[in-house]
Coordinates of C-alpha atoms in Angstrom, one line a residue:
M18 CA 26.5 38.1 9.4
A19 CA 29.3 37.3 6.9
V20 CA 28.4 33.6 7.0
A21 CA 24.8 34.3 6.4
T22 CA 25.7 36.6 3.4
A23 CA 27.8 33.9 1.9
R24 CA 25.0 31.3 2.2
W25 CA 22.6 33.7 0.5
L26 CA 25.2 34.4 -2.2
V27 CA 25.4 30.7 -2.9
L28 CA 21.6 30.4 -3.0
S29 CA 21.4 33.4 -5.3
L30 CA 23.8 31.7 -7.7
L31 CA 21.5 28.6 -7.8
V32 CA 18.4 30.7 -8.2
S33 CA 19.9 32.8 -10.9
A34 CA 21.0 29.7 -12.8
A35 CA 17.4 28.5 -12.9
A36 CA 16.0 31.9 -13.6
A37 CA 17.7 32.0 -17.0
A38 CA 15.6 29.1 -18.3
H39 CA 12.9 30.1 -20.8
D40 CA 11.2 26.8 -20.9
T41 CA 10.9 26.1 -17.2
K42 CA 8.8 23.2 -16.0
W43 CA 10.2 23.1 -12.5
K44 CA 8.4 19.8 -11.3
A45 CA 10.2 17.8 -14.0
G46 CA 13.8 16.6 -14.2
A47 CA 15.6 14.3 -16.6
A48 CA 18.5 11.9 -16.9
V49 CA 20.7 14.9 -17.8
G50 CA 19.9 17.7 -15.4
G51 CA 18.1 15.5 -12.9
Q52 CA 15.5 12.8 -12.9
V53 CA 12.6 12.1 -10.7
V54 CA 10.3 9.0 -10.4
E55 CA 7.4 9.6 -8.2
K56 CA 6.3 6.9 -5.8
E57 CA 3.0 6.6 -7.6
R58 CA 4.7 5.7 -10.9
R59 CA 6.4 2.5 -9.7
R60 CA 5.2 -0.7 -11.4
V61 CA 3.9 -3.6 -9.2
V62 CA 6.1 -6.7 -9.4
A63 CA 4.2 -8.7 -6.8
E64 CA 1.2 -8.1 -4.5
S65 CA -0.5 -10.2 -1.8
E66 CA -2.1 -9.9 1.6
A67 CA 1.3 -10.4 3.2
G68 CA 3.2 -7.7 1.3
T69 CA 4.1 -6.0 -2.0
V70 CA 7.1 -5.5 -4.3
T71 CA 7.2 -2.5 -6.6
A72 CA 10.0 -1.4 -8.9
T73 CA 11.4 1.3 -11.2
D74 CA 14.3 1.6 -13.6
V75 CA 16.7 4.5 -13.8
A76 CA 19.8 5.3 -15.8
D77 CA 22.7 7.6 -15.5
A78 CA 24.0 9.9 -18.2
A79 CA 26.3 7.2 -19.6
G80 CA 23.4 4.8 -20.2
T81 CA 24.0 2.4 -17.3
V82 CA 20.8 1.0 -16.1
Y83 CA 19.9 0.3 -12.5
R84 CA 16.7 -1.4 -11.2
L85 CA 15.3 -0.4 -7.8
Q86 CA 12.9 -2.6 -5.9
F87 CA 10.9 -1.7 -2.8
I88 CA 9.9 -4.8 -0.7
T89 CA 7.3 -4.4 1.9
M90 CA 6.5 -7.3 4.2
D91 CA 3.9 -7.6 7.0
P92 CA 5.1 -8.9 10.3
G93 CA 5.3 -12.7 10.2
A94 CA 5.6 -12.9 6.4
L95 CA 8.0 -14.9 4.2
F96 CA 9.6 -13.7 0.9
L97 CA 9.9 -17.0 -0.9
P98 CA 13.2 -18.2 -2.3
V99 CA 14.5 -16.6 -5.5
Q100 CA 17.7 -16.8 -7.5
L101 CA 19.3 -13.4 -8.2
H102 CA 20.0 -12.5 -11.9
A103 CA 22.0 -9.5 -10.9
D104 CA 24.3 -8.2 -8.2
A105 CA 22.3 -6.5 -5.5
V106 CA 22.7 -4.1 -2.5
F107 CA 19.9 -4.1 0.1
Y108 CA 19.0 -1.4 2.6
V109 CA 16.6 -2.1 5.5
H110 CA 14.4 1.0 5.9
S111 CA 12.2 -0.3 8.8
G112 CA 11.4 -3.5 10.7
R113 CA 13.4 -6.6 11.7
G114 CA 13.8 -9.9 10.1
K115 CA 16.2 -12.6 8.8
V116 CA 17.8 -13.0 5.4
T117 CA 18.8 -16.5 4.5
Y118 CA 20.9 -17.1 1.5
I119 CA 23.1 -19.6 -0.4
Q120 CA 25.9 -18.1 -2.4
E121 CA 26.6 -19.4 -5.9
G122 CA 28.6 -22.6 -5.6
G123 CA 27.9 -22.8 -1.9
S124 CA 26.7 -25.9 -0.1
E125 CA 25.2 -24.4 3.0
T126 CA 22.9 -21.6 4.0
S127 CA 24.0 -18.5 5.8
S128 CA 21.7 -16.0 7.5
L129 CA 21.7 -12.4 8.6
E130 CA 19.7 -10.8 11.3
V131 CA 18.7 -7.4 9.8
Q132 CA 17.1 -4.3 11.3
R133 CA 16.5 -0.7 10.5
G134 CA 19.6 0.9 8.9
D135 CA 21.3 -2.3 7.9
V136 CA 23.0 -2.7 4.5
Y137 CA 24.1 -6.0 2.9
N138 CA 25.1 -7.2 -0.5
L139 CA 24.6 -10.4 -2.5
E140 CA 26.1 -11.5 -5.8
Q141 CA 24.1 -12.7 -8.8
G142 CA 23.5 -16.4 -8.8
S143 CA 22.8 -16.4 -5.0
I144 CA 19.6 -17.9 -3.7
L145 CA 17.8 -16.0 -0.9
Y146 CA 14.6 -15.8 1.1
I147 CA 13.5 -13.3 3.7
Q148 CA 11.5 -13.6 6.9
S149 CA 10.0 -10.7 8.7
Y150 CA 9.7 -11.0 12.4
P151 CA 6.3 -10.5 14.2
N152 CA 6.3 -7.5 16.6
A153 CA 4.0 -5.8 19.0
T154 CA 3.8 -2.5 17.0
R155 CA 3.0 -4.3 13.7
E156 CA 5.9 -2.6 12.1
R157 CA 6.5 -3.8 8.5
L158 CA 9.9 -4.9 7.2
R159 CA 10.7 -2.5 4.3
I160 CA 13.8 -3.2 2.2
Y161 CA 15.1 -1.1 -0.7
A162 CA 17.3 -2.9 -3.2
I163 CA 19.3 -1.9 -6.2
F164 CA 20.2 -4.4 -9.0
T165 CA 22.9 -3.9 -11.5
S166 CA 23.2 -6.1 -14.6
N167 CA 23.8 -5.7 -18.4
A168 CA 20.6 -7.8 -18.9
I169 CA 18.5 -5.1 -17.3
N170 CA 17.1 -2.6 -19.7
C171 CA 14.9 0.4 -18.9
D172 CA 13.9 1.5 -22.5
D173 CA 10.4 0.2 -21.6
P174 CA 10.0 -0.3 -17.9
S175 CA 6.7 -2.1 -18.4
H176 CA 8.4 -4.8 -20.4
P177 CA 11.9 -5.3 -19.0
T178 CA 14.2 -7.6 -20.9
S179 CA 15.3 -9.4 -17.7
E180 CA 13.9 -9.5 -14.2
A181 CA 16.1 -9.0 -11.2
Y182 CA 15.4 -12.6 -10.0
S183 CA 13.4 -15.7 -10.7
S184 CA 11.4 -17.9 -8.3
V185 CA 13.2 -21.1 -7.3
S186 CA 9.9 -23.0 -7.8
N187 CA 10.1 -22.1 -11.5
L188 CA 13.5 -23.8 -11.7
L189 CA 11.9 -27.1 -10.8
R190 CA 8.4 -26.9 -12.1
G191 CA 9.3 -26.0 -15.6
F192 CA 10.8 -29.5 -16.3
D193 CA 8.9 -32.5 -17.6
V194 CA 7.7 -35.0 -15.0
K195 CA 10.0 -37.8 -16.4
I196 CA 13.1 -35.5 -16.3
L197 CA 12.4 -34.6 -12.7
R198 CA 11.9 -38.3 -11.7
Q199 CA 15.1 -39.4 -13.4
G200 CA 17.1 -36.4 -12.6
F201 CA 16.3 -36.3 -8.9
G202 CA 15.8 -40.0 -8.4
V203 CA 12.5 -39.5 -6.5
S204 CA 9.2 -41.2 -6.7
G205 CA 6.4 -40.1 -9.0
E206 CA 4.3 -39.1 -6.0
V207 CA 7.0 -36.5 -5.1
V208 CA 7.1 -35.0 -8.6
E209 CA 3.3 -35.1 -8.9
A210 CA 3.0 -33.2 -5.6
I211 CA 5.3 -30.5 -6.8
Q212 CA 3.8 -30.2 -10.3
S213 CA 0.2 -30.2 -9.2
A214 CA 0.5 -27.6 -6.4
K215 CA -0.8 -24.1 -7.1
S216 CA 2.0 -21.5 -7.5
P217 CA 2.1 -19.4 -4.3
Q218 CA 2.4 -15.6 -4.2
L219 CA 6.0 -14.2 -3.8
I220 CA 5.2 -13.0 -0.3
I221 CA 3.1 -15.2 2.0
M222 CA 2.2 -15.3 5.7
Y223 CA 4.5 -17.7 7.6
N224 CA 4.4 -19.4 11.0
P225 CA 7.7 -21.3 11.3
D226 CA 6.5 -23.4 14.3
Q227 CA 3.4 -24.5 12.5
E228 CA 5.4 -25.1 9.3
K229 CA 7.8 -27.4 11.1
K230 CA 4.9 -29.5 12.4
E231 CA 3.3 -29.8 8.9
K232 CA 6.5 -30.1 6.9
S233 CA 6.2 -33.1 4.5
N234 CA 9.0 -35.6 3.9
W235 CA 9.3 -34.7 0.2
T236 CA 10.8 -31.3 1.0
E237 CA 13.8 -33.1 2.5
E238 CA 13.9 -35.6 -0.3
I239 CA 14.3 -32.8 -2.8
F240 CA 17.2 -31.2 -0.9
D241 CA 18.8 -34.6 -0.4
A242 CA 18.5 -35.3 -4.2
L243 CA 20.0 -31.9 -5.0
W244 CA 23.0 -32.0 -2.6
G245 CA 23.1 -35.5 -1.2
D246 CA 25.1 -35.5 2.1
E247 CA 26.0 -31.9 1.4
S248 CA 22.3 -30.9 1.8
P249 CA 22.1 -27.5 3.5
L250 CA 19.3 -29.0 5.7
N251 CA 21.6 -31.8 6.9
K252 CA 24.5 -29.5 7.6
K253 CA 22.3 -26.9 9.2
K254 CA 20.8 -29.5 11.6
K255 CA 24.3 -30.7 12.6
K256 CA 25.7 -27.2 13.2
D257 CA 22.7 -25.7 14.8
K258 CA 23.0 -28.2 17.7
H259 CA 26.2 -26.6 19.0
K260 CA 26.9 -23.1 17.5
K261 CA 23.7 -21.8 15.9
K262 CA 23.6 -18.6 18.0
D263 CA 27.3 -17.8 17.8
K264 CA 27.4 -18.3 14.0
K265 CA 24.4 -16.1 13.6
D266 CA 25.9 -13.3 15.6
D267 CA 29.2 -13.5 13.8
K268 CA 27.5 -13.3 10.4
S269 CA 25.5 -10.3 11.4
K270 CA 28.6 -8.4 12.6
S271 CA 30.8 -9.2 9.6
E272 CA 28.3 -8.9 6.7
T273 CA 26.2 -5.9 7.5
F274 CA 26.7 -2.2 8.0
N275 CA 24.3 0.0 9.9
F276 CA 23.8 3.7 9.2
Y277 CA 22.7 4.4 12.8
S278 CA 25.7 2.8 14.5
G279 CA 28.9 4.9 14.9
K280 CA 29.3 8.6 14.3
P281 CA 28.1 10.4 11.1
D282 CA 30.7 11.9 8.8
V283 CA 29.2 15.3 9.2
K284 CA 26.9 16.4 12.1
N285 CA 25.6 19.7 13.4
C286 CA 22.4 21.3 14.5
F287 CA 21.3 21.6 10.8
G288 CA 21.5 17.9 10.1
W289 CA 23.9 15.0 9.5
S290 CA 25.2 12.8 6.7
K291 CA 27.0 9.5 6.4
T292 CA 28.4 7.5 3.5
M293 CA 29.3 3.9 3.2
T294 CA 31.8 2.4 0.7
N295 CA 33.3 -1.0 0.1
K296 CA 35.8 -0.1 2.8
D297 CA 33.1 -0.1 5.4
L298 CA 31.5 -3.4 4.5
Q299 CA 33.6 -6.4 3.8
N300 CA 30.8 -8.0 1.8
L301 CA 30.9 -5.1 -0.7
K302 CA 34.5 -5.8 -1.8
G303 CA 34.5 -5.7 -5.6
S304 CA 31.1 -3.8 -5.7
N305 CA 30.8 -0.4 -7.4
I306 CA 27.7 0.4 -5.3
G307 CA 28.0 2.5 -2.1
M308 CA 25.4 4.1 0.0
F309 CA 24.7 7.4 1.7
M310 CA 22.2 9.0 4.1
V311 CA 21.4 12.6 4.6
N312 CA 19.1 14.0 7.3
L313 CA 18.4 17.8 7.0
T314 CA 16.6 19.5 9.9
T315 CA 14.0 22.3 9.1
G316 CA 15.3 25.2 7.0
S317 CA 18.6 23.6 6.1
M318 CA 20.7 22.8 3.1
M319 CA 23.3 20.3 1.9
G320 CA 25.6 22.8 0.2
P321 CA 26.3 22.9 -3.6
H322 CA 28.5 19.9 -4.6
W323 CA 29.0 17.4 -7.4
N324 CA 30.4 13.9 -7.8
P325 CA 33.2 13.5 -10.4
K326 CA 32.7 9.7 -10.7
A327 CA 29.4 8.7 -9.1
T328 CA 25.8 9.0 -10.0
E329 CA 23.5 9.4 -7.0
I330 CA 20.2 7.5 -6.9
A331 CA 18.3 8.7 -3.8
I332 CA 15.1 7.7 -2.1
V333 CA 13.2 10.1 0.1
T334 CA 12.5 8.3 3.4
H335 CA 10.9 11.1 5.3
G336 CA 9.5 14.6 4.7
S337 CA 9.9 16.6 1.5
G338 CA 12.4 19.0 0.0
I339 CA 13.7 20.8 -3.0
V340 CA 16.6 19.5 -5.2
Q341 CA 18.4 21.8 -7.5
V342 CA 20.6 20.3 -10.3
V343 CA 22.8 22.4 -12.5
C344 CA 24.1 21.3 -16.0
P345 CA 27.9 21.2 -16.0
S346 CA 28.6 22.0 -19.6
T347 CA 28.5 25.3 -21.4
A348 CA 27.9 25.6 -25.2
S349 CA 30.5 27.5 -27.1
G350 CA 29.6 31.1 -27.7
A351 CA 27.3 31.3 -24.7
G352 CA 28.2 34.6 -23.1
G353 CA 27.2 36.6 -20.0
G354 CA 26.6 35.3 -16.6
H355 CA 24.2 32.5 -17.6
G356 CA 25.1 30.6 -20.8
H357 CA 23.5 27.7 -22.4
H358 CA 24.1 24.5 -20.6
D359 CA 24.0 21.2 -22.3
E360 CA 25.3 17.7 -21.9
G361 CA 24.5 14.5 -23.6
G362 CA 23.2 11.4 -21.9
R363 CA 20.6 8.8 -21.9
G364 CA 17.4 9.1 -19.9
G365 CA 16.2 6.4 -17.6
G366 CA 13.2 4.2 -17.0
D367 CA 10.2 4.2 -15.3
H368 CA 11.0 7.7 -15.6
G369 CA 11.2 9.6 -18.8
H370 CA 9.9 7.0 -21.2
H371 CA 6.1 7.4 -21.2
D372 CA 3.3 9.3 -19.7
E373 CA 1.1 7.2 -17.4
G374 CA -2.1 9.0 -17.0
G375 CA -0.6 12.3 -16.1
R376 CA 2.4 14.5 -16.2
R377 CA 5.4 12.6 -15.1
R378 CA 8.3 14.2 -13.4
G379 CA 11.4 13.4 -15.3
D380 CA 9.7 13.3 -18.7
H381 CA 9.3 16.9 -19.6
G382 CA 11.1 19.9 -18.4
H383 CA 14.8 20.2 -17.9
H384 CA 15.5 23.8 -17.1
D385 CA 17.5 25.0 -20.1
E386 CA 19.5 28.2 -19.9
G387 CA 18.9 29.9 -23.2
G388 CA 16.3 27.4 -24.4
R389 CA 18.7 25.9 -27.1
R390 CA 19.5 22.4 -27.9
G391 CA 23.1 21.2 -27.5
G392 CA 25.1 20.4 -30.5
D393 CA 28.8 19.6 -30.2
H394 CA 28.7 19.5 -26.5
G395 CA 26.1 16.8 -26.2
Q396 CA 26.1 13.2 -27.0
G397 CA 23.7 12.6 -29.8
G398 CA 22.3 16.2 -29.4
V399 CA 20.5 15.3 -26.1
E400 CA 19.6 18.5 -24.3
C401 CA 20.7 19.2 -20.8
K402 CA 18.7 21.7 -18.7
N403 CA 19.0 22.9 -15.2
S404 CA 16.3 21.3 -12.9
V405 CA 14.5 22.3 -9.8
F406 CA 12.1 19.8 -8.4
R407 CA 10.2 19.0 -5.2
V408 CA 10.3 15.5 -3.9
K409 CA 8.3 13.8 -1.2
E410 CA 8.5 10.6 0.8
G411 CA 8.8 7.5 -1.5
D412 CA 10.0 9.5 -4.5
V413 CA 13.3 8.6 -6.3
F414 CA 15.6 11.3 -7.7
V415 CA 18.8 10.7 -9.7
V416 CA 21.7 13.1 -10.2
P417 CA 24.3 12.1 -12.8
R418 CA 28.0 12.6 -12.2
F419 CA 29.5 16.0 -12.8
H420 CA 26.1 17.7 -12.2
P421 CA 26.3 20.2 -9.3
M422 CA 23.5 19.8 -6.9
A423 CA 22.0 21.1 -3.6
Q424 CA 19.3 19.7 -1.4
L425 CA 17.1 21.9 0.7
S426 CA 14.5 21.3 3.4
F427 CA 11.4 23.4 4.1
N428 CA 10.8 25.4 7.2
N429 CA 8.0 23.2 8.3
G430 CA 9.7 19.8 8.3
S431 CA 12.9 17.8 8.0
F432 CA 14.1 16.2 4.8
V433 CA 15.7 12.7 4.9
F434 CA 16.9 10.7 2.0
V435 CA 19.0 7.5 1.6
G436 CA 20.6 6.5 -1.6
F437 CA 23.0 4.4 -3.7
S438 CA 26.1 5.8 -5.4
T439 CA 27.8 4.2 -8.4
H440 CA 31.6 3.9 -8.3
M441 CA 31.5 5.0 -4.7
G442 CA 34.8 3.6 -3.7
E443 CA 36.6 5.8 -6.3
N444 CA 34.4 9.0 -5.8
N445 CA 35.4 12.1 -3.9
P446 CA 32.5 14.6 -3.8
Q447 CA 33.6 18.2 -4.6
F448 CA 31.9 21.0 -2.6
L449 CA 31.5 24.6 -3.8
A450 CA 30.8 25.9 -0.3
G451 CA 32.3 25.1 3.1
E452 CA 35.8 24.8 4.4
H453 CA 36.7 22.2 1.8
S454 CA 35.4 24.3 -1.2
V455 CA 37.3 23.8 -4.4
L456 CA 36.9 27.6 -5.0
Q457 CA 39.2 28.2 -2.0
V458 CA 41.9 26.1 -3.7
I459 CA 41.5 27.8 -7.1
G460 CA 42.0 31.3 -5.6
K461 CA 39.9 34.5 -5.6
E462 CA 41.5 36.1 -8.7
I463 CA 40.9 33.1 -11.0
V464 CA 37.5 32.6 -9.5
A465 CA 36.6 36.2 -10.2
L466 CA 37.7 35.9 -13.8
A467 CA 35.7 32.7 -14.2
L468 CA 32.6 34.4 -12.8
G469 CA 33.0 37.4 -15.1
Q470 CA 33.7 39.8 -12.2
K471 CA 35.7 43.0 -13.0
N472 CA 37.1 43.1 -9.5
T473 CA 37.5 40.5 -6.7
T474 CA 35.3 42.3 -4.1
A475 CA 32.3 40.0 -4.4
V476 CA 34.4 36.9 -4.7
E477 CA 36.5 37.9 -1.6
Q478 CA 33.3 38.2 0.4
L479 CA 32.1 34.9 -1.0
L480 CA 35.3 33.0 -0.1
S481 CA 36.1 34.9 3.2
A482 CA 32.8 34.0 4.7
K483 CA 33.7 30.3 5.2
S484 CA 31.1 27.8 6.4
G485 CA 32.5 25.2 8.7
S486 CA 30.3 22.4 7.3
T487 CA 28.8 21.2 4.1
I488 CA 25.4 21.2 5.9
M489 CA 24.2 24.7 6.8
A490 CA 21.2 26.8 7.7
C491 CA 19.1 28.1 4.8
I492 CA 15.8 29.5 6.3
S493 CA 13.0 29.8 3.7
C494 CA 15.5 29.0 0.8
A495 CA 13.4 26.0 -0.3
E496 CA 10.2 28.0 -0.2
E497 CA 11.7 30.9 -2.2
L498 CA 13.2 28.6 -4.8
E499 CA 9.9 26.8 -5.1
R500 CA 7.9 30.0 -5.6
K501 CA 10.4 31.3 -8.1
A502 CA 10.4 28.1 -10.1
E503 CA 6.6 27.9 -10.1
K504 CA 6.4 31.6 -11.3
E505 CA 8.9 30.8 -14.1
E506 CA 6.9 27.8 -15.0
Q507 CA 3.7 29.9 -15.4
E508 CA 5.6 32.6 -17.4
G509 CA 7.3 30.0 -19.5
G510 CA 3.9 28.4 -20.0
K511 CA 2.6 31.5 -21.7
G512 CA 5.4 31.3 -24.3
E513 CA 4.7 27.6 -24.6
R514 CA 1.0 28.2 -25.2
E515 CA 1.9 30.7 -27.9
R516 CA 4.1 28.1 -29.6
E517 CA 1.5 25.5 -29.3
E518 CA -1.1 27.8 -30.8
E519 CA 1.3 28.7 -33.6
E520 CA 2.0 25.0 -34.2
E521 CA -1.8 24.3 -34.1
R522 CA -2.3 27.1 -36.8
E523 CA 0.5 25.6 -38.9
R524 CA -1.0 22.2 -38.5
K525 CA -4.5 23.3 -39.6
Q526 CA -2.9 25.2 -42.5
R527 CA -1.1 22.1 -43.6
E528 CA -4.3 20.0 -43.2
E529 CA -6.2 22.6 -45.3
E530 CA -3.6 22.6 -48.0
E531 CA -3.6 18.8 -48.0
R532 CA -7.4 18.8 -48.2
K533 CA -7.4 21.2 -51.1
K534 CA -4.8 19.1 -52.8
R535 CA -6.8 15.9 -52.3
E536 CA -9.9 17.6 -53.6
E537 CA -8.1 18.9 -56.7
E538 CA -6.6 15.5 -57.3
E539 CA -10.1 14.0 -56.9
R540 CA -11.6 16.5 -59.3
A541 CA -8.9 15.9 -61.9
R542 CA -9.4 12.2 -61.5
R543 CA -13.2 12.5 -62.0
E544 CA -12.7 14.7 -65.0
E545 CA -10.3 12.2 -66.5
E546 CA -12.7 9.4 -65.8
E547 CA -15.5 11.4 -67.4
R548 CA -13.4 12.2 -70.4
A549 CA -12.4 8.5 -70.8
R550 CA -16.1 7.5 -70.4
R551 CA -17.3 10.0 -73.1
E552 CA -14.5 8.9 -75.4
E553 CA -15.4 5.3 -74.9
E554 CA -19.1 6.0 -75.6
R555 CA -18.1 8.0 -78.7
K556 CA -16.1 5.0 -79.9
K557 CA -19.0 2.7 -79.2
R558 CA -21.4 5.0 -81.1
E559 CA -19.1 5.2 -84.1
E560 CA -18.6 1.5 -84.1
E561 CA -22.4 1.0 -83.9
E562 CA -23.0 3.4 -86.7
Q563 CA -20.3 1.8 -88.7
R564 CA -21.8 -1.6 -88.1
K565 CA -25.3 -0.3 -89.1
R566 CA -23.9 1.3 -92.3
E567 CA -22.1 -1.9 -93.2
E568 CA -25.3 -3.9 -92.4
E569 CA -27.4 -1.5 -94.6
E570 CA -24.8 -1.7 -97.3
R571 CA -24.8 -5.5 -97.1
K572 CA -28.6 -5.6 -97.3
R573 CA -28.5 -3.1 -100.2
R574 CA -26.1 -5.2 -102.1
E575 CA -28.1 -8.3 -101.4
Q576 CA -31.3 -6.6 -102.6
E577 CA -29.5 -5.4 -105.8
E578 CA -28.1 -8.8 -106.4
E579 CA -31.6 -10.3 -105.9
E580 CA -33.1 -7.8 -108.3
E581 CA -30.4 -8.4 -110.8
R582 CA -30.9 -12.2 -110.5
R583 CA -34.6 -11.8 -111.1
R584 CA -34.0 -9.5 -114.0
R585 CA -31.8 -12.1 -115.7
E586 CA -34.2 -14.8 -115.0
E587 CA -37.0 -12.7 -116.6
E588 CA -34.8 -12.0 -119.6
E589 CA -33.9 -15.6 -120.0
G590 CA -37.6 -16.7 -119.7
G591 CA -38.7 -14.1 -122.3
G592 CA -36.0 -15.1 -124.8
G593 CA -37.1 -18.8 -124.7
Q594 CA -40.7 -18.0 -125.5
G595 CA -39.7 -16.0 -128.7

């Protein structure tokens, strides 16, 4: 009974944290406070009858960008050779196949036989191609990959500054014919065959036996021209004669890790979890990316915890569940049991940048306690809000470091997710509940003061009811949290509608004032133009009248002069006669 009480106390703390949010939009998260990218929001990188590749970009609170790709291949398909532009970690979600690769500076191919649960890593500059094996059940080969590179930018996921890889065919076909002929020392027919061929899809159907029969000589010519005697084809032919099988088995054992082999880190009737770091996989030495898998049975919970150094980027592989993310920082002056939470950070990707035909989880609606925007406690004033969101199979959710979180399954189904962790080798998750709770180390008196308790009774009950595991039962917790969050969203929506209506009234008032101002300016302009027109007409009339007066005066003077001339002539004529 005491254990159950403690679990519900933990849940109550989580629910109460979300309840203080005034602007609650529970289906949304964000880069600070949680971020979700729905499966339907991924962008398509490649698509053919043999398979598809979709992608999305996410970022942690520090602004580091990660690109996720989801590769799906039909049985008997081939992912054509590409050169990696970034370090990559791959997880095989389903199916079986073979990954063939050439490491940067390498002179021979290596291959990995991969199956469900396998993890492997390749460095940037490597060349690889993937073959999915045919099978009786027609199970597809599904691979999840994460790419890390400074060249990858998620400010606009639809126009990335750098792709995760480039097609090997583009490395050749982009050159001029003469350069290829001289550079490779091959005939014009070989170059013409390469240049004139239609570019294939990234994923094609592939029958290796048939391909061997129809393989043309120019393929080997190109490899010979590239590497000479060190051609991977020549070396592979020699080595395959004697130790092809042994080498393949050794590679598979030394360069892959499988989540389903060995014992989980934590396992009980409520679920299990397992993590993988660079200590588990030799090929991940020097990589900051680790992986984890969590499988929650019905009505269970991964207890409240946070990562001091790692950001979790998780993909839901089965079922659906609820994720609660709490903001770690409290603004100064925030009193009471639920203060304002804010932390700065940069949002990510495909997620939080634009609206694609609908409301996008991760774009709108952190859950903010107090509804205020962070100032000194945030980076650049970016607001951090507590988040509660539901995720389903195929969705991606991101939890930045320092953000306490809990994952809960519904009563009607399990909740399974696999994910990538940054700085995993240096990270030690901190749990609030369970036998390894940091609250146990702090002590009940200090914890009571931190929680604003006048006495230690409640805290004693909280800490004395120890749970033996970080995964525990939580019947109907997800359903209750979902209902509460939905109710708060509806109630918060009323206040939002009022604000929107007020903003609309203010907008209309501003528009009306601007309209009146424009009309007044137009009226004054017309009056000024009319005044200028009348003044111009007055001047013209005066000038015309003046011109007429001068003309009349001129005619009058001419008439007088004419009369005077005639008079003189008459006088002179009369005087002569006398």
